[in-house]
Short mmCIF file of C-alpha atoms in Angstrom, two decimals:
data_model
loop_
_atom_site.label_atom_id
_atom_site.label_comp_id
_atom_site.label_asym_id
_atom_site.label_seq_id
_atom_site.Cartn_x
_atom_site.Cartn_y
_atom_site.Cartn_z
CA UNK J 61 46.62 -1.27 3.62
CA UNK J 62 43.34 -1.92 1.88
CA UNK J 63 41.78 1.51 2.18
CA UNK J 64 43.66 2.85 -1.09
CA UNK J 65 40.47 4.66 -2.14
CA UNK J 66 40.02 6.58 0.96
CA UNK J 67 43.75 7.40 1.28
CA UNK J 68 43.80 8.88 -2.13
CA UNK J 69 40.83 11.22 -1.49
CA UNK J 70 41.83 12.43 1.83
CA UNK J 71 43.33 15.88 1.85
CA UNK J 72 47.16 15.63 1.44
CA UNK J 73 48.27 17.18 4.90
CA UNK J 74 45.87 14.69 6.82
CA UNK J 75 47.00 11.79 4.71
CA UNK J 76 50.75 12.50 5.60
CA UNK J 77 50.00 12.71 9.15
CA UNK J 78 47.82 9.50 9.13
CA UNK J 79 50.10 7.23 6.97
CA UNK J 80 52.37 6.72 9.93
CA UNK J 81 49.91 6.64 12.85
CA UNK J 82 50.05 4.08 14.40
CA UNK J 83 53.35 2.48 13.20
CA UNK J 84 54.39 -0.87 14.33
CA UNK J 85 57.08 -0.99 17.04
CA UNK J 86 60.31 -2.53 15.68
CA UNK J 87 59.79 -5.25 18.30
CA UNK J 88 56.43 -6.09 17.33
CA UNK J 89 56.99 -9.39 15.55
CA UNK J 90 54.34 -9.86 12.77
CA UNK J 91 54.77 -12.67 10.24
CA UNK J 92 53.13 -10.62 7.23
CA UNK J 93 53.22 -6.65 6.33
CA UNK J 94 51.57 -5.12 3.39
CA UNK J 95 52.64 -1.86 2.14
CA UNK J 96 50.72 -0.09 -0.68
CA UNK J 97 53.75 1.73 -2.10
CA UNK J 98 52.08 3.07 -5.12
CA UNK J 99 53.81 5.31 -7.79
CA UNK J 100 51.28 8.11 -7.21
CA UNK J 101 51.95 8.25 -3.59
CA UNK J 102 55.67 8.51 -4.15
CA UNK J 103 55.15 10.99 -6.94
CA UNK J 104 52.96 13.30 -4.90
CA UNK J 105 55.50 13.47 -1.83
CA UNK J 106 54.72 10.39 0.23
CA UNK J 107 57.92 8.61 -0.13
CA UNK J 108 59.36 9.67 3.38
CA UNK J 109 56.08 8.32 4.97
CA UNK J 110 56.29 5.02 3.00
CA UNK J 111 60.01 4.77 3.68
CA UNK J 112 59.11 5.48 7.34
CA UNK J 113 56.53 2.39 7.59
CA UNK J 114 58.91 0.12 5.96
CA UNK J 115 61.96 1.28 8.34
CA UNK J 116 59.54 0.58 11.09
CA UNK J 117 59.28 -3.20 10.50
CA UNK J 118 61.75 -5.32 12.40
CA UNK J 119 64.72 -6.86 10.67
CA UNK J 120 64.75 -9.75 13.35
CA UNK J 121 62.07 -11.81 11.90
CA UNK J 122 63.25 -11.96 8.30
CA UNK J 123 64.11 -14.96 6.43
CA UNK J 124 67.71 -15.63 6.44
CA UNK J 125 69.58 -14.75 3.21
CA UNK J 126 71.15 -18.05 3.27
CA UNK J 127 68.43 -20.58 2.44
CA UNK J 128 70.29 -23.51 3.38
CA UNK J 129 70.46 -22.17 6.93
CA UNK J 130 68.77 -24.28 9.43
CA UNK J 131 65.64 -22.39 10.75
CA UNK J 132 63.84 -22.75 14.21
CA UNK J 133 60.68 -24.96 13.41
CA UNK J 134 58.61 -22.61 15.71
CA UNK J 135 59.84 -19.51 14.05
CA UNK J 136 57.60 -17.74 11.53
CA UNK J 137 59.45 -15.39 9.17
CA UNK J 138 57.96 -12.19 7.80
CA UNK J 139 56.66 -11.92 4.20
CA UNK J 140 56.28 -8.33 2.89
CA UNK J 141 54.03 -7.35 0.02
CA UNK J 142 54.25 -4.23 -1.91
CA UNK J 143 51.60 -3.26 -4.39
CA UNK J 144 52.04 -0.58 -7.01
CA UNK J 145 50.12 0.10 -10.29
CA UNK J 146 53.12 0.67 -12.16
CA UNK J 147 56.81 0.01 -11.63
CA UNK J 148 58.82 3.11 -12.19
CA UNK J 149 62.53 3.45 -10.81
CA UNK J 150 61.32 4.80 -7.46
CA UNK J 151 59.14 1.96 -6.67
CA UNK J 152 61.90 -0.50 -7.83
CA UNK J 153 64.41 1.16 -5.88
CA UNK J 154 62.36 0.65 -2.59
CA UNK J 155 61.69 -3.01 -3.43
CA UNK J 156 65.46 -3.72 -3.93
CA UNK J 157 66.26 -1.99 -0.91
CA UNK J 158 63.61 -3.59 1.50
CA UNK J 159 62.51 -6.82 0.23
CA UNK J 160 64.58 -9.93 0.43
CA UNK J 161 64.42 -12.75 -2.18
CA UNK J 162 62.26 -10.38 -4.35
CA UNK J 163 59.64 -11.73 -6.42
CA UNK J 164 57.63 -9.70 -8.93
CA UNK J 165 53.92 -10.77 -9.62
CA UNK J 166 52.19 -9.10 -12.49
CA UNK J 167 48.32 -9.09 -12.58
CA UNK J 168 46.83 -8.81 -15.95
CA UNK J 169 47.97 -8.29 -19.37
CA UNK J 170 50.94 -6.09 -19.99
CA UNK J 171 49.77 -4.03 -22.97
CA UNK J 172 51.04 -0.71 -24.54
CA UNK J 173 48.92 2.21 -24.52
CA UNK J 174 48.81 2.17 -28.07
CA UNK J 175 46.58 -0.96 -28.12
CA UNK J 176 43.30 0.52 -27.06
CA UNK J 177 44.08 4.36 -26.91
CA UNK J 178 44.36 6.81 -29.93
CA UNK J 179 46.60 9.67 -28.97
CA UNK J 180 46.56 13.11 -30.55
CA UNK J 181 48.33 16.40 -29.85
CA UNK J 182 47.18 19.95 -30.85
CA UNK J 183 49.61 22.84 -30.97
CA UNK J 184 47.88 25.94 -29.92
CA UNK J 185 48.28 29.28 -28.41
CA UNK J 186 47.43 29.43 -24.74
CA UNK J 187 44.41 31.61 -25.71
CA UNK J 188 43.22 29.22 -28.21
CA UNK J 189 42.78 26.51 -25.48
CA UNK J 190 39.34 27.30 -24.26
CA UNK J 191 37.59 27.74 -27.84
CA UNK J 192 39.23 24.38 -29.00
CA UNK J 193 38.04 22.57 -25.93
CA UNK J 194 34.64 23.75 -26.23
CA UNK J 195 34.56 22.95 -29.97
CA UNK J 196 35.74 19.22 -29.09
CA UNK J 197 33.21 18.93 -26.14
CA UNK J 198 30.29 19.89 -28.54
CA UNK J 199 31.37 17.22 -30.99
CA UNK J 200 31.53 14.72 -28.21
CA UNK J 201 28.05 15.29 -26.89
CA UNK J 202 27.03 13.22 -23.88
CA UNK J 203 30.16 11.04 -23.67
CA UNK J 204 32.15 10.90 -20.62
CA UNK J 205 35.36 13.08 -20.71
CA UNK J 206 38.22 13.94 -18.21
CA UNK J 207 39.83 17.20 -18.57
CA UNK J 208 43.48 17.24 -16.88
CA UNK J 209 44.88 20.43 -15.64
CA UNK J 210 48.05 20.99 -13.65
CA UNK J 211 46.87 22.86 -10.64
CA UNK J 212 43.76 23.80 -8.55
CA UNK J 213 43.50 27.34 -9.72
CA UNK J 214 43.30 26.13 -13.39
CA UNK J 215 40.70 23.54 -12.38
CA UNK J 216 38.44 25.98 -10.80
CA UNK J 217 38.73 28.66 -13.36
CA UNK J 218 38.17 26.11 -16.33
CA UNK J 219 35.17 24.50 -14.50
CA UNK J 220 33.34 27.89 -13.80
CA UNK J 221 33.71 28.77 -17.38
CA UNK J 222 32.58 25.45 -18.55
CA UNK J 223 29.51 25.53 -16.42
CA UNK J 224 28.59 28.79 -17.85
CA UNK J 225 28.73 27.51 -21.19
CA UNK J 226 26.03 24.91 -20.14
CA UNK J 227 28.29 21.88 -19.57
CA UNK J 228 27.50 19.44 -16.85
CA UNK J 229 30.80 19.48 -15.16
CA UNK J 230 32.33 18.78 -11.86
CA UNK J 231 35.85 19.09 -10.32
CA UNK J 232 38.39 17.23 -8.42
CA UNK J 233 41.50 18.85 -6.77
CA UNK J 234 43.34 19.18 -3.66
CA UNK J 235 41.31 21.85 -2.41
CA UNK J 236 38.11 19.84 -1.78
CA UNK J 237 37.46 17.83 1.20
CA UNK J 238 37.27 14.09 1.00
CA UNK J 239 33.35 14.25 1.10
CA UNK J 240 33.28 16.72 -1.79
CA UNK J 241 35.59 14.58 -3.79
CA UNK J 242 33.66 11.54 -3.42
CA UNK J 243 30.44 13.45 -4.35
CA UNK J 244 32.28 14.68 -7.53
CA UNK J 245 33.17 11.26 -8.39
CA UNK J 246 30.08 9.43 -7.82
CA UNK J 247 28.22 12.07 -9.82
CA UNK J 248 30.77 11.59 -12.75
CA UNK J 249 30.25 7.93 -12.57
CA UNK J 250 26.68 8.03 -12.48
CA UNK J 251 26.55 10.29 -15.47
CA UNK J 252 25.13 13.18 -13.63
CA UNK J 253 28.07 15.08 -14.64
CA UNK J 254 29.56 14.14 -18.31
CA UNK J 255 32.72 16.33 -17.66
CA UNK J 256 35.37 16.01 -14.88
CA UNK J 257 37.91 18.70 -14.52
CA UNK J 258 40.88 17.13 -12.47
CA UNK J 259 44.16 17.62 -11.34
CA UNK J 260 46.73 14.85 -10.59
CA UNK J 261 45.18 14.30 -6.99
CA UNK J 262 43.13 11.69 -8.62
CA UNK J 263 45.39 8.73 -8.64
CA UNK J 264 45.69 5.89 -10.75
CA UNK J 265 43.93 3.49 -8.32
CA UNK J 266 40.73 5.16 -8.68
CA UNK J 267 38.54 3.26 -11.23
CA UNK J 268 36.19 5.33 -13.41
CA UNK J 269 34.50 3.16 -16.14
CA UNK J 270 33.44 4.01 -19.67
CA UNK J 271 35.69 7.26 -20.23
CA UNK J 272 35.49 7.94 -23.93
CA UNK J 273 38.10 10.74 -24.03
CA UNK J 274 41.06 12.23 -21.82
CA UNK J 275 41.99 15.88 -22.78
CA UNK J 276 45.26 17.07 -21.30
CA UNK J 277 44.33 20.78 -21.15
CA UNK J 278 47.56 21.38 -19.48
CA UNK J 279 50.58 19.26 -20.38
CA UNK J 280 52.01 17.53 -17.41
CA UNK J 281 55.64 18.00 -16.45
CA UNK J 282 56.65 14.38 -16.80
CA UNK J 283 55.84 11.68 -19.20
CA UNK J 284 54.92 9.47 -16.42
CA UNK J 285 52.08 11.60 -15.36
CA UNK J 286 51.08 11.97 -19.00
CA UNK J 287 50.85 8.11 -19.08
CA UNK J 288 48.81 7.87 -16.06
CA UNK J 289 46.40 10.72 -17.15
CA UNK J 290 45.71 9.07 -20.83
CA UNK J 291 45.37 5.54 -18.90
CA UNK J 292 42.02 6.87 -17.65
CA UNK J 293 40.43 5.80 -21.02
CA UNK J 294 40.85 2.52 -23.10
CA UNK J 295 39.96 0.24 -20.07
CA UNK J 296 38.32 -3.08 -19.62
CA UNK J 297 39.01 -3.90 -23.30
CA UNK J 298 37.17 -0.71 -24.63
CA UNK J 299 38.89 1.73 -26.93
CA UNK J 300 39.68 5.32 -25.96
CA UNK J 301 41.15 8.80 -27.15
CA UNK J 302 43.45 11.09 -25.56
CA UNK J 303 44.10 14.72 -26.83
CA UNK J 304 46.89 16.89 -25.46
CA UNK J 305 47.08 20.54 -26.09
CA UNK J 306 50.77 21.76 -26.51
CA UNK J 307 51.89 25.31 -26.22
CA UNK J 308 55.42 27.03 -26.48
CA UNK J 309 55.62 26.55 -22.78
CA UNK J 310 55.66 22.67 -23.18
CA UNK J 311 58.69 22.48 -25.53
CA UNK J 312 60.72 20.78 -22.64
CA UNK J 313 58.43 17.82 -22.91
CA UNK J 314 58.53 17.33 -26.69
CA UNK J 315 61.30 14.99 -26.72
CA UNK J 316 59.89 12.55 -24.05
CA UNK J 317 56.39 12.93 -25.75
CA UNK J 318 57.79 11.90 -29.05
CA UNK J 319 59.82 9.22 -27.66
CA UNK J 320 56.56 7.71 -25.74
CA UNK J 321 54.65 7.94 -29.28
CA UNK J 322 57.61 5.87 -30.89
CA UNK J 323 57.89 3.18 -28.13
CA UNK J 324 54.14 2.80 -27.99
CA UNK J 325 53.98 2.05 -31.79
CA UNK J 326 51.73 5.23 -32.21
CA UNK J 327 51.92 7.72 -35.13
CA UNK J 328 53.92 10.63 -34.32
CA UNK J 329 51.98 13.76 -35.18
CA UNK J 330 53.68 15.85 -37.92
CA UNK J 331 53.69 18.95 -36.04
CA UNK J 332 55.54 17.26 -33.12
CA UNK J 333 58.06 15.44 -35.39
CA UNK J 334 59.05 18.63 -37.24
CA UNK J 335 59.71 20.68 -34.01
CA UNK J 336 63.21 21.36 -33.28
CA UNK J 337 62.71 20.55 -29.39
CA UNK J 338 61.56 17.07 -30.26
CA UNK J 339 64.99 16.13 -31.46
CA UNK J 340 66.96 16.52 -28.39
CA UNK J 341 66.16 16.06 -24.70
CA UNK J 342 66.52 19.48 -22.89
CA UNK J 343 69.02 18.15 -20.28
CA UNK J 344 71.08 17.00 -23.35
CA UNK J 345 71.51 20.47 -24.41
CA UNK J 346 72.54 21.62 -20.72
CA UNK J 347 75.03 18.80 -20.80
CA UNK J 348 76.53 19.64 -24.08
CA UNK J 349 76.78 23.35 -23.02
CA UNK J 350 78.70 22.28 -19.83
CA UNK J 351 81.03 19.90 -21.57
CA UNK J 352 81.86 22.72 -23.98
CA UNK J 353 82.58 25.22 -21.40
CA UNK J 354 84.67 22.81 -19.51
CA UNK J 355 86.56 21.91 -22.62
CA UNK J 356 87.09 25.63 -23.47
CA UNK J 357 88.42 26.44 -19.99
CA UNK J 358 90.85 23.43 -20.01
CA UNK J 359 92.32 24.72 -23.37
CA UNK J 360 92.48 28.34 -21.89
CA UNK J 361 94.31 26.99 -18.91
CA UNK J 362 96.76 24.90 -21.13
CA UNK J 363 97.52 28.07 -23.13
CA UNK J 364 98.14 30.11 -19.92
CA UNK J 365 100.42 27.29 -18.56
CA UNK J 366 102.22 27.38 -21.91
CA UNK J 367 102.85 31.28 -21.94
CA UNK J 368 103.90 31.08 -18.61
CA UNK J 369 106.43 28.28 -18.92
CA UNK J 370 109.44 30.42 -18.99
CA UNK J 371 108.20 33.08 -16.62
CA UNK J 372 109.83 33.13 -13.30
CA UNK J 373 108.00 33.83 -10.26
CA UNK J 374 109.97 37.23 -9.92
CA UNK J 375 108.99 38.09 -13.52
CA UNK J 376 105.48 37.35 -13.04
CA UNK J 377 105.31 39.64 -10.04
CA UNK J 378 106.71 42.33 -12.12
CA UNK J 379 104.40 41.85 -14.99
CA UNK J 380 101.42 42.15 -12.59
CA UNK J 381 102.37 45.42 -11.17
#
């Protein structure tokens, strides 16, 4: 599947239809298959389509698991290639399930985000976001900046406000046609626009050179998406900056964000390190609560059993009357 760029820019409903059309017949014996099982495809809801493609490939032409087994000299065994910009658990799970004699090939140098990207967080009130953003953009001047938001409505609202403020801005989100998105991307790459407001429809495979700054206007709901977003800057050996606005609505991400800073050898911002919600993972609180309630219930049941140890069925019936 070499058309990764086009697949990512096509409307989502169309992509879901076309990704399985046409599928190979299970009896169609080809010696090679390539599947672009990128994390962003899976993360955006395409896992059933990717699995459908993999399930459609016949098992009859797989290489036997026993390498010592004598093979028919005329038989050509299938080789399956899977490509992904990252290797999160979802991709690893598919690889283990569908690939035999798995070999992992890493292209390029494995580096942490801290090598080339300086990360900042700013604690703000929701109403303070726009003034803070405008101040930052004024300081950045003509540098190329990507502003990431979580949904289409936010992208349009923010883009309109920045356009009225005199910024050379364009947008990229799910509501645009493929042609419109290509025009926006080309305009941003050619410097006709210095500011791109985008949702996560912009997959990691789309390369945009010379992005100086990535601003997470909205904090995403997962640390994987955060990593993808800030990875838009600091490419091709160049340094970059990523700034994230955090509000009280983002506290569920504080723990993961702090751990991400620590693991990438970045300096944890004091305001994040001091926050109580950065000390424990939210699901950990829920688990503690469940364990506590379970233990209290067990204690209560034990006490009831102890109190009723000498009570006969007849006496219990009398007590309940």
